[in-house]
mmCIF file of C-alpha atoms and ligand atoms in Angstrom:
data_model
loop_
_atom_site.group_PDB
_atom_site.id
_atom_site.type_symbol
_atom_site.label_atom_id
_atom_site.label_comp_id
_atom_site.label_asym_id
_atom_site.label_seq_id
_atom_site.Cartn_x
_atom_site.Cartn_y
_atom_site.Cartn_z
ATOM 1 C CA UNK A 24 -14.835 -5.861 1.990
ATOM 2 C CA UNK A 25 -15.748 -2.445 2.434
ATOM 3 C CA UNK A 26 -15.598 -0.079 -1.093
ATOM 4 C CA UNK A 27 -17.009 2.942 -1.730
ATOM 5 C CA UNK A 28 -19.874 2.133 -3.707
ATOM 6 C CA UNK A 29 -18.911 3.997 -6.998
ATOM 7 C CA UNK A 30 -16.122 1.766 -6.713
ATOM 8 C CA UNK A 31 -18.797 -1.784 -7.057
ATOM 9 C CA UNK A 32 -19.718 -0.386 -10.396
ATOM 10 C CA UNK A 33 -16.372 -0.853 -11.665
ATOM 11 C CA UNK A 34 -15.619 2.400 -13.716
ATOM 12 C CA UNK A 35 -12.359 3.234 -14.927
ATOM 13 C CA UNK A 36 -10.724 6.649 -13.976
ATOM 14 C CA UNK A 37 -7.065 5.927 -14.959
ATOM 15 C CA UNK A 38 -5.949 3.822 -17.336
ATOM 16 C CA UNK A 39 -1.888 2.960 -18.355
ATOM 17 C CA UNK A 40 -1.820 1.248 -21.210
ATOM 18 C CA UNK A 41 2.312 -0.217 -22.196
ATOM 19 C CA UNK A 42 3.376 2.269 -20.048
ATOM 20 C CA UNK A 43 7.090 2.314 -19.924
ATOM 21 C CA UNK A 44 10.109 4.379 -19.563
ATOM 22 C CA UNK A 45 13.600 4.213 -19.422
ATOM 23 C CA UNK A 46 16.933 6.386 -18.053
ATOM 24 C CA UNK A 47 19.741 5.624 -20.864
ATOM 25 C CA UNK A 48 20.094 1.921 -20.654
ATOM 26 C CA UNK A 49 18.078 1.334 -17.419
ATOM 27 C CA UNK A 50 14.596 0.425 -17.846
ATOM 28 C CA UNK A 51 12.876 1.646 -14.673
ATOM 29 C CA UNK A 52 8.491 1.035 -16.137
ATOM 30 C CA UNK A 53 8.431 -1.840 -17.901
ATOM 31 C CA UNK A 54 5.393 -1.891 -20.408
ATOM 32 C CA UNK A 55 2.742 -1.504 -17.373
ATOM 33 C CA UNK A 56 -0.906 -1.862 -17.773
ATOM 34 C CA UNK A 57 -2.776 -0.409 -14.944
ATOM 35 C CA UNK A 58 -6.760 0.122 -14.292
ATOM 36 C CA UNK A 59 -7.339 2.282 -11.578
ATOM 37 C CA UNK A 60 -11.316 1.931 -10.870
ATOM 38 C CA UNK A 61 -13.450 5.569 -9.960
ATOM 39 C CA UNK A 62 -14.023 6.399 -6.525
ATOM 40 C CA UNK A 63 -10.861 3.434 -5.102
ATOM 41 C CA UNK A 64 -8.334 4.049 -3.012
ATOM 42 C CA UNK A 65 -5.247 2.308 -4.763
ATOM 43 C CA UNK A 66 -1.675 2.327 -3.573
ATOM 44 C CA UNK A 67 1.507 1.503 -5.234
ATOM 45 C CA UNK A 68 3.360 -0.470 -2.541
ATOM 46 C CA UNK A 69 6.919 -1.623 -3.482
ATOM 47 C CA UNK A 70 10.404 -1.386 -2.548
ATOM 48 C CA UNK A 71 12.724 1.582 -2.812
ATOM 49 C CA UNK A 72 13.601 1.619 -6.818
ATOM 50 C CA UNK A 73 10.500 -0.317 -7.712
ATOM 51 C CA UNK A 74 9.037 2.491 -9.960
ATOM 52 C CA UNK A 75 6.654 3.710 -7.974
ATOM 53 C CA UNK A 76 7.218 7.344 -8.228
ATOM 54 C CA UNK A 77 8.066 7.333 -11.593
ATOM 55 C CA UNK A 78 4.528 6.068 -12.500
ATOM 56 C CA UNK A 79 3.508 8.981 -10.127
ATOM 57 C CA UNK A 80 5.311 11.391 -11.696
ATOM 58 C CA UNK A 81 3.586 9.939 -15.313
ATOM 59 C CA UNK A 82 0.226 10.249 -14.105
ATOM 60 C CA UNK A 83 0.611 13.574 -12.613
ATOM 61 C CA UNK A 84 2.826 15.038 -15.758
ATOM 62 C CA UNK A 85 6.016 15.866 -14.372
ATOM 63 C CA UNK A 86 7.991 12.738 -16.514
ATOM 64 C CA UNK A 87 7.171 11.311 -19.990
ATOM 65 C CA UNK A 88 7.288 7.984 -20.409
ATOM 66 C CA UNK A 89 9.427 6.574 -22.699
ATOM 67 C CA UNK A 90 6.382 4.637 -24.504
ATOM 68 C CA UNK A 91 2.462 3.709 -23.608
ATOM 69 C CA UNK A 92 -0.445 5.691 -22.796
ATOM 70 C CA UNK A 93 -2.508 7.070 -19.618
ATOM 71 C CA UNK A 94 -6.130 7.777 -20.646
ATOM 72 C CA UNK A 95 -7.946 9.539 -17.966
ATOM 73 C CA UNK A 96 -11.884 9.056 -18.026
ATOM 74 C CA UNK A 97 -11.171 7.015 -21.703
ATOM 75 C CA UNK A 98 -9.877 10.334 -22.956
ATOM 76 C CA UNK A 99 -5.788 10.853 -23.819
ATOM 77 C CA UNK A 100 -3.931 12.422 -21.533
ATOM 78 C CA UNK A 101 0.058 11.635 -22.366
ATOM 79 C CA UNK A 102 1.282 14.756 -23.373
ATOM 80 C CA UNK A 103 -1.433 16.931 -21.328
ATOM 81 C CA UNK A 104 1.094 19.349 -19.868
ATOM 82 C CA UNK A 105 0.905 18.817 -15.782
ATOM 83 C CA UNK A 106 -1.293 22.425 -15.321
ATOM 84 C CA UNK A 107 -3.911 21.115 -17.506
ATOM 85 C CA UNK A 108 -4.090 17.713 -15.844
ATOM 86 C CA UNK A 109 -7.113 17.973 -13.920
ATOM 87 C CA UNK A 110 -5.482 15.772 -10.927
ATOM 88 C CA UNK A 111 -4.498 16.952 -7.704
ATOM 89 C CA UNK A 112 -1.636 15.959 -5.206
ATOM 90 C CA UNK A 113 -0.254 16.004 -2.111
ATOM 91 C CA UNK A 114 3.381 15.754 -0.789
ATOM 92 C CA UNK A 115 5.024 13.828 2.628
ATOM 93 C CA UNK A 116 6.241 18.238 2.541
ATOM 94 C CA UNK A 117 2.853 19.197 3.019
ATOM 95 C CA UNK A 118 4.305 22.518 0.473
ATOM 96 C CA UNK A 119 1.584 25.096 1.896
ATOM 97 C CA UNK A 120 1.767 28.214 1.825
ATOM 98 C CA UNK A 121 3.452 30.100 5.044
ATOM 99 C CA UNK A 122 1.669 33.192 4.981
ATOM 100 C CA UNK A 123 -1.328 32.514 3.878
ATOM 101 C CA UNK A 124 -4.074 30.910 6.639
ATOM 102 C CA UNK A 125 -5.263 27.807 6.849
ATOM 103 C CA UNK A 126 -8.718 28.705 5.218
ATOM 104 C CA UNK A 127 -7.259 30.964 2.676
ATOM 105 C CA UNK A 128 -4.851 28.035 1.686
ATOM 106 C CA UNK A 129 -7.551 26.014 0.872
ATOM 107 C CA UNK A 130 -9.060 28.184 -1.054
ATOM 108 C CA UNK A 131 -6.510 28.647 -3.242
ATOM 109 C CA UNK A 132 -6.852 25.848 -6.218
ATOM 110 C CA UNK A 133 -11.075 27.493 -6.231
ATOM 111 C CA UNK A 134 -9.350 31.260 -5.868
ATOM 112 C CA UNK A 135 -7.392 30.087 -9.354
ATOM 113 C CA UNK A 136 -9.939 28.780 -10.769
ATOM 114 C CA UNK A 137 -11.645 32.038 -10.378
ATOM 115 C CA UNK A 138 -15.450 30.871 -9.131
ATOM 116 C CA UNK A 139 -17.401 33.723 -7.482
ATOM 117 C CA UNK A 140 -16.540 34.403 -3.475
ATOM 118 C CA UNK A 141 -19.898 32.258 -2.384
ATOM 119 C CA UNK A 142 -19.104 29.874 -3.963
ATOM 120 C CA UNK A 143 -15.374 29.307 -2.323
ATOM 121 C CA UNK A 144 -16.276 30.078 0.723
ATOM 122 C CA UNK A 145 -19.123 27.733 0.882
ATOM 123 C CA UNK A 146 -16.497 24.836 -0.572
ATOM 124 C CA UNK A 147 -13.897 25.555 1.658
ATOM 125 C CA UNK A 148 -16.076 25.611 4.672
ATOM 126 C CA UNK A 149 -17.725 21.874 3.584
ATOM 127 C CA UNK A 150 -14.375 20.536 3.198
ATOM 128 C CA UNK A 151 -12.879 22.270 6.023
ATOM 129 C CA UNK A 152 -15.735 20.162 8.205
ATOM 130 C CA UNK A 153 -14.186 16.591 6.236
ATOM 131 C CA UNK A 154 -11.256 17.443 7.824
ATOM 132 C CA UNK A 155 -12.040 18.326 11.149
ATOM 133 C CA UNK A 156 -10.384 21.883 11.357
ATOM 134 C CA UNK A 157 -13.331 24.453 11.172
ATOM 135 C CA UNK A 158 -11.754 25.123 14.866
ATOM 136 C CA UNK A 159 -8.663 26.827 13.496
ATOM 137 C CA UNK A 160 -9.443 28.005 10.189
ATOM 138 C CA UNK A 161 -8.206 31.578 10.693
ATOM 139 C CA UNK A 162 -4.788 29.731 11.973
ATOM 140 C CA UNK A 163 -1.205 29.836 10.255
ATOM 141 C CA UNK A 164 -0.029 26.373 8.928
ATOM 142 C CA UNK A 165 3.155 27.212 11.129
ATOM 143 C CA UNK A 166 0.706 26.745 14.574
ATOM 144 C CA UNK A 167 -0.402 23.899 13.692
ATOM 145 C CA UNK A 168 0.843 20.142 14.164
ATOM 146 C CA UNK A 169 1.971 17.925 11.449
ATOM 147 C CA UNK A 170 -0.870 16.024 11.519
ATOM 148 C CA UNK A 171 -3.023 18.805 10.392
ATOM 149 C CA UNK A 172 -0.929 20.305 8.074
ATOM 150 C CA UNK A 173 -1.134 17.221 6.303
ATOM 151 C CA UNK A 174 -4.878 17.553 6.730
ATOM 152 C CA UNK A 175 -4.840 20.992 4.806
ATOM 153 C CA UNK A 176 -3.083 20.051 2.715
ATOM 154 C CA UNK A 177 -5.561 17.013 1.500
ATOM 155 C CA UNK A 178 -8.388 19.675 2.555
ATOM 156 C CA UNK A 179 -6.728 21.958 -0.334
ATOM 157 C CA UNK A 180 -6.710 19.290 -2.664
ATOM 158 C CA UNK A 181 -10.163 17.765 -2.031
ATOM 159 C CA UNK A 182 -11.548 21.350 -2.005
ATOM 160 C CA UNK A 183 -11.458 21.569 -5.805
ATOM 161 C CA UNK A 184 -12.231 17.897 -6.769
ATOM 162 C CA UNK A 185 -10.182 16.766 -8.814
ATOM 163 C CA UNK A 186 -10.486 13.731 -11.209
ATOM 164 C CA UNK A 187 -7.419 11.670 -9.261
ATOM 165 C CA UNK A 188 -5.471 12.572 -5.802
ATOM 166 C CA UNK A 189 -2.304 11.406 -6.136
ATOM 167 C CA UNK A 190 -0.427 11.004 -2.794
ATOM 168 C CA UNK A 191 3.285 10.790 -2.304
ATOM 169 C CA UNK A 192 4.338 9.074 1.120
ATOM 170 C CA UNK A 193 2.471 12.208 2.334
ATOM 171 C CA UNK A 194 2.634 10.617 6.144
ATOM 172 C CA UNK A 195 6.452 9.711 5.970
ATOM 173 C CA UNK A 196 7.357 12.655 8.012
ATOM 174 C CA UNK A 197 5.126 11.800 10.902
ATOM 175 C CA UNK A 198 5.302 9.797 13.628
ATOM 176 C CA UNK A 199 4.395 6.406 14.026
ATOM 177 C CA UNK A 200 0.850 6.551 16.330
ATOM 178 C CA UNK A 201 -0.150 10.076 14.129
ATOM 179 C CA UNK A 202 0.726 7.634 11.674
ATOM 180 C CA UNK A 203 -2.146 5.437 11.996
ATOM 181 C CA UNK A 204 -4.522 8.358 13.219
ATOM 182 C CA UNK A 205 -4.166 9.500 9.851
ATOM 183 C CA UNK A 206 -4.208 6.314 7.876
ATOM 184 C CA UNK A 207 -7.663 6.397 10.226
ATOM 185 C CA UNK A 208 -8.749 9.737 8.557
ATOM 186 C CA UNK A 209 -7.195 9.323 5.028
ATOM 187 C CA UNK A 210 -10.159 6.304 4.813
ATOM 188 C CA UNK A 211 -13.293 8.487 6.295
ATOM 189 C CA UNK A 212 -12.266 11.219 4.450
ATOM 190 C CA UNK A 213 -11.842 9.095 1.155
ATOM 191 C CA UNK A 214 -15.102 7.246 1.944
ATOM 192 C CA UNK A 215 -16.914 10.337 2.111
ATOM 193 C CA UNK A 216 -15.325 12.665 -0.735
ATOM 194 C CA UNK A 217 -15.618 9.829 -2.906
ATOM 195 C CA UNK A 218 -12.556 10.432 -4.207
ATOM 196 C CA UNK A 219 -9.982 8.218 -6.604
ATOM 197 C CA UNK A 220 -6.663 8.384 -4.255
ATOM 198 C CA UNK A 221 -3.592 6.864 -5.766
ATOM 199 C CA UNK A 222 -1.375 6.358 -2.735
ATOM 200 C CA UNK A 223 2.546 6.126 -3.030
ATOM 201 C CA UNK A 224 3.908 4.037 0.031
ATOM 202 C CA UNK A 225 6.955 1.427 0.724
ATOM 203 C CA UNK A 226 5.191 0.478 4.071
ATOM 204 C CA UNK A 227 3.390 -2.450 3.754
ATOM 205 C CA UNK A 228 1.758 -2.266 7.120
ATOM 206 C CA UNK A 229 -0.004 0.561 5.477
ATOM 207 C CA UNK A 230 -1.084 -0.470 2.094
ATOM 208 C CA UNK A 231 -2.846 -3.326 4.011
ATOM 209 C CA UNK A 232 -4.442 -0.753 6.380
ATOM 210 C CA UNK A 233 -5.333 2.249 3.845
ATOM 211 C CA UNK A 234 -6.375 0.172 1.016
ATOM 212 C CA UNK A 235 -8.826 -0.930 -2.042
ATOM 213 C CA UNK A 236 -6.900 -2.130 -3.920
ATOM 214 C CA UNK A 237 -2.937 -2.528 -3.446
ATOM 215 C CA UNK A 238 -0.424 -2.347 -6.768
ATOM 216 C CA UNK A 239 2.521 -4.506 -5.385
ATOM 217 C CA UNK A 240 5.490 -3.286 -7.908
ATOM 218 C CA UNK A 241 9.192 -4.679 -8.386
ATOM 219 C CA UNK A 242 11.662 -3.850 -10.951
ATOM 220 C CA UNK A 243 9.604 -2.024 -13.098
ATOM 221 C CA UNK A 244 6.300 -4.341 -13.374
ATOM 222 C CA UNK A 245 3.443 -5.112 -11.219
ATOM 223 C CA UNK A 246 3.844 -8.443 -9.308
ATOM 224 C CA UNK A 247 0.746 -8.530 -7.890
ATOM 225 C CA UNK A 248 -2.568 -6.450 -8.014
ATOM 226 C CA UNK A 249 -5.620 -7.238 -5.858
ATOM 227 C CA UNK A 250 -7.279 -6.087 -2.519
ATOM 228 C CA UNK A 251 -5.909 -6.927 0.825
ATOM 229 C CA UNK A 252 -6.623 -9.702 1.757
ATOM 230 C CA UNK A 253 -5.912 -11.169 -1.912
ATOM 231 C CA UNK A 254 -2.653 -10.189 -1.716
ATOM 232 C CA UNK A 255 -2.125 -11.285 1.588
ATOM 233 C CA UNK A 256 -4.008 -14.538 1.848
ATOM 234 C CA UNK A 257 -3.460 -15.711 -1.690
ATOM 235 C CA UNK A 258 0.623 -14.161 -2.913
ATOM 236 C CA UNK A 259 1.255 -15.453 -6.463
ATOM 237 C CA UNK A 260 5.118 -15.740 -5.580
ATOM 238 C CA UNK A 261 7.519 -15.668 -2.735
ATOM 239 C CA UNK A 262 7.963 -11.802 -3.161
ATOM 240 C CA UNK A 263 4.785 -11.203 -2.773
ATOM 241 C CA UNK A 264 4.368 -13.547 0.616
ATOM 242 C CA UNK A 265 7.713 -11.838 1.258
ATOM 243 C CA UNK A 266 7.333 -8.484 1.100
ATOM 244 C CA UNK A 267 3.393 -8.709 2.114
ATOM 245 C CA UNK A 268 3.389 -9.752 6.132
ATOM 246 C CA UNK A 269 5.676 -12.525 7.386
ATOM 247 C CA UNK A 270 5.979 -15.654 5.663
ATOM 248 C CA UNK A 271 7.240 -18.909 6.240
ATOM 249 C CA UNK A 272 8.833 -20.310 3.271
ATOM 250 C CA UNK A 273 9.945 -24.245 2.837
ATOM 251 C CA UNK A 274 11.389 -25.390 -0.806
ATOM 252 C CA UNK A 275 10.970 -28.518 -2.008
ATOM 253 C CA UNK A 276 10.339 -30.184 -5.403
ATOM 254 C CA UNK A 277 6.637 -31.434 -5.897
ATOM 255 C CA UNK A 278 5.777 -35.794 -6.113
ATOM 256 C CA UNK A 279 2.614 -36.261 -6.606
ATOM 257 C CA UNK A 280 0.562 -34.628 -3.684
ATOM 258 C CA UNK A 281 4.102 -34.211 -1.536
ATOM 259 C CA UNK A 282 6.603 -31.526 -0.942
ATOM 260 C CA UNK A 283 9.986 -33.287 -0.447
ATOM 261 C CA UNK A 284 12.663 -31.281 1.756
ATOM 262 C CA UNK A 285 15.968 -31.258 2.769
ATOM 263 C CA UNK A 286 13.775 -31.838 6.321
ATOM 264 C CA UNK A 287 11.553 -34.411 4.977
ATOM 265 C CA UNK A 288 7.982 -34.866 2.857
ATOM 266 C CA UNK A 289 5.247 -32.983 4.020
ATOM 267 C CA UNK A 290 2.143 -33.398 2.211
ATOM 268 C CA UNK A 291 0.350 -30.682 -0.169
ATOM 269 C CA UNK A 292 -3.314 -30.218 -0.808
ATOM 270 C CA UNK A 293 -4.569 -33.411 -3.218
ATOM 271 C CA UNK A 294 -4.159 -32.890 -6.663
ATOM 272 C CA UNK A 295 -3.016 -30.663 -9.856
ATOM 273 C CA UNK A 296 0.010 -29.774 -8.227
ATOM 274 C CA UNK A 297 2.691 -29.369 -10.605
ATOM 275 C CA UNK A 298 5.908 -31.332 -10.413
ATOM 276 C CA UNK A 299 9.033 -29.322 -10.046
ATOM 277 C CA UNK A 300 11.279 -27.010 -7.733
ATOM 278 C CA UNK A 301 8.098 -25.003 -5.586
ATOM 279 C CA UNK A 302 8.197 -23.153 -2.345
ATOM 280 C CA UNK A 303 5.427 -23.365 -0.074
ATOM 281 C CA UNK A 304 4.779 -20.469 2.150
ATOM 282 C CA UNK A 305 2.951 -20.417 5.581
ATOM 283 C CA UNK A 306 1.882 -17.954 7.611
ATOM 284 C CA UNK A 307 3.462 -17.691 11.517
ATOM 285 C CA UNK A 308 -0.434 -17.578 13.014
ATOM 286 C CA UNK A 309 -0.667 -20.741 11.146
ATOM 287 C CA UNK A 310 2.175 -22.367 12.239
ATOM 288 C CA UNK A 311 1.867 -24.551 15.369
ATOM 289 C CA UNK A 312 5.041 -25.158 17.911
ATOM 290 C CA UNK A 313 4.997 -28.695 19.426
ATOM 291 C CA UNK A 314 7.162 -31.080 21.230
ATOM 292 C CA UNK A 315 10.494 -32.506 20.219
ATOM 293 C CA UNK A 316 8.767 -35.287 17.693
ATOM 294 C CA UNK A 317 5.450 -34.576 16.904
ATOM 295 C CA UNK A 318 6.498 -34.794 13.681
ATOM 296 C CA UNK A 319 6.753 -31.935 11.753
ATOM 297 C CA UNK A 320 10.108 -29.929 11.158
ATOM 298 C CA UNK A 321 12.123 -30.081 13.703
ATOM 299 C CA UNK A 322 14.347 -26.903 15.032
ATOM 300 C CA UNK A 323 15.698 -24.912 17.953
ATOM 301 C CA UNK A 324 14.314 -21.875 19.207
ATOM 302 C CA UNK A 325 17.033 -19.091 18.759
ATOM 303 C CA UNK A 326 14.498 -15.584 19.186
ATOM 304 C CA UNK A 327 11.546 -15.116 21.815
ATOM 305 C CA UNK A 328 9.797 -11.565 21.546
ATOM 306 C CA UNK A 329 6.717 -10.227 23.608
ATOM 307 C CA UNK A 330 4.185 -8.396 22.092
ATOM 308 C CA UNK A 331 1.657 -8.362 24.770
ATOM 309 C CA UNK A 332 -1.098 -10.494 22.997
ATOM 310 C CA UNK A 333 1.328 -12.663 21.802
ATOM 311 C CA UNK A 334 4.995 -13.752 22.114
ATOM 312 C CA UNK A 335 6.772 -14.391 18.247
ATOM 313 C CA UNK A 336 9.282 -17.322 18.359
ATOM 314 C CA UNK A 337 11.190 -17.575 15.848
ATOM 315 C CA UNK A 338 12.912 -21.557 15.373
ATOM 316 C CA UNK A 339 16.261 -22.021 13.532
ATOM 317 C CA UNK A 340 16.149 -25.572 11.770
ATOM 318 C CA UNK A 341 19.227 -27.408 11.356
ATOM 319 C CA UNK A 342 20.253 -25.857 7.716
ATOM 320 C CA UNK A 343 19.964 -22.402 9.602
ATOM 321 C CA UNK A 344 16.364 -21.622 8.453
ATOM 322 C CA UNK A 345 14.367 -19.283 10.335
ATOM 323 C CA UNK A 346 10.868 -19.409 11.039
ATOM 324 C CA UNK A 347 8.211 -17.125 13.195
ATOM 325 C CA UNK A 348 5.516 -18.234 14.963
ATOM 326 C CA UNK A 349 3.136 -16.280 17.133
ATOM 327 C CA UNK A 350 2.196 -18.277 20.161
ATOM 328 C CA UNK A 351 0.086 -17.394 22.253
ATOM 329 C CA UNK A 352 1.353 -20.273 24.937
ATOM 330 C CA UNK A 353 1.147 -19.808 28.503
ATOM 331 C CA UNK A 354 4.648 -20.969 29.403
ATOM 332 C CA UNK A 355 7.658 -18.693 27.812
ATOM 333 C CA UNK A 356 9.721 -20.711 25.540
ATOM 334 C CA UNK A 357 13.927 -20.604 26.336
ATOM 335 C CA UNK A 358 16.078 -19.646 23.833
ATOM 336 C CA UNK A 359 17.395 -23.122 23.070
ATOM 337 C CA UNK A 360 14.515 -25.467 23.332
ATOM 338 C CA UNK A 361 13.968 -28.628 21.072
ATOM 339 C CA UNK A 362 10.544 -27.746 19.357
ATOM 340 C CA UNK A 363 9.015 -29.242 16.687
ATOM 341 C CA UNK A 364 6.897 -26.826 13.701
ATOM 342 C CA UNK A 365 3.301 -28.194 11.966
ATOM 343 C CA UNK A 366 0.547 -26.548 10.463
ATOM 344 C CA UNK A 367 -2.682 -27.634 8.822
ATOM 345 C CA UNK A 368 -2.397 -28.206 4.640
ATOM 346 C CA UNK A 369 -5.196 -25.965 4.503
ATOM 347 C CA UNK A 370 -3.313 -23.031 5.825
ATOM 348 C CA UNK A 371 -0.322 -23.518 3.492
ATOM 349 C CA UNK A 372 0.142 -22.627 -0.083
ATOM 350 C CA UNK A 373 1.944 -24.149 -2.754
ATOM 351 C CA UNK A 374 4.157 -21.472 -5.262
ATOM 352 C CA UNK A 375 5.915 -22.958 -8.204
ATOM 353 C CA UNK A 376 9.750 -21.079 -8.138
HETATM 354 P P1 ADP B 430 10.549 4.266 -5.772
HETATM 355 O O1 ADP B 430 9.836 5.430 -5.894
HETATM 356 O O2 ADP B 430 9.293 2.727 -6.517
HETATM 357 O O3 ADP B 430 11.921 4.083 -4.940
HETATM 358 P P2 ADP B 430 11.433 5.044 -8.253
HETATM 359 O O4 ADP B 430 10.528 5.457 -9.406
HETATM 360 O O5 ADP B 430 11.700 6.385 -7.807
HETATM 361 O O6 ADP B 430 11.162 4.256 -7.792
HETATM 362 O O7 ADP B 430 12.734 5.018 -9.271
HETATM 363 C C1 ADP B 430 12.629 3.947 -10.486
HETATM 364 C C2 ADP B 430 14.281 3.631 -10.810
HETATM 365 O O8 ADP B 430 14.261 4.620 -11.250
HETATM 366 C C3 ADP B 430 15.421 3.453 -9.203
HETATM 367 O O9 ADP B 430 16.241 2.735 -10.217
HETATM 368 C C4 ADP B 430 16.322 5.059 -9.591
HETATM 369 O O10 ADP B 430 17.156 5.034 -9.158
HETATM 370 C C5 ADP B 430 15.577 5.296 -11.407
HETATM 371 N N1 ADP B 430 15.751 6.653 -11.771
HETATM 372 C C6 ADP B 430 14.588 7.393 -11.101
HETATM 373 N N2 ADP B 430 14.962 8.907 -11.460
HETATM 374 C C7 ADP B 430 15.484 8.863 -12.469
HETATM 375 C C8 ADP B 430 15.884 9.572 -13.428
HETATM 376 N N3 ADP B 430 15.599 11.243 -13.054
HETATM 377 N N4 ADP B 430 17.382 9.591 -14.006
HETATM 378 C C9 ADP B 430 17.906 8.100 -13.959
HETATM 379 N N5 ADP B 430 17.486 7.488 -13.310
HETATM 380 C C10 ADP B 430 16.815 7.240 -12.303
#
């Protein structure tokens, strides 16, 4: 995994300790503990209403926690007012000053801090190069594209080197292609600047593409935190498996080294399985399609979607459960075809439910 050099030292930049937030009877965040490392790009990912924005607002000081503490560089900042926190924020709607040029927009936070003019010029030039906008420095923001405006907003944040940069769905307003280009841009800028970034998104593909670590939230708690690979390959709950990527889930009961399901008995990895209800998770790329009677799960093709390099096939079992398979087979399957599904036991993951 590639991470910024300073990330490997694992110095904690920001720490949430038992942070909780309630509005009346509704608990939005529940005793949340989170360490953000110096120089990492951490995404807060989760469904709508899981508490991502609330956590971000507590970090930047717009919302007070009901209990808990927030430390930045080891210093308690729980009650520090917004304008005294060394935190930069990039919003979805850019919030650029329309009457200032690109370079004036970027210089603004340095002027507020009363830096000498030559230092302002040097820093603005350096950041403009980083976001590759030197050629439009003297234009007004409205003359630029959405992606360029987003980069100005990011540059305006990077230029004064805040301790932590918060980005709240910053690419939400961009179309898909521009979003993907900007994701790569943000990754590069993050690498070059060494900034600590907390990035909020509800888009799991964006989180997988961008993050050093993903903090996946559900109902005000952290469902799992780890590298994109860890979260994708070793989900710790069916919520995580279903939220990140496509998952096939087979419910059953563990007896010894096998899973007893309504569709038959399937082997598990040998040893140490807890008896009781469990779910077996198999990613679509690990499912194999075969002819009926090959063993495995029996079902019928109910959907077949051509997606360029592969075809996504949906197989519906007798009980109505749908399984998704990525197939690169040359002969297309027809809706209604009877097929069987199997997988290598090493590519399946058993989760307690
Ligand atoms: P997310 O960013 O993950 O979508 P939010 O942090 O915005 O989630 O919201 C989490 C929950 O907190 C939601 O159920 C929302 O309705 C509730 N909530 C957020 N702000 C307030 C508020 N000011 N008053 C009451 N409830 C709120």
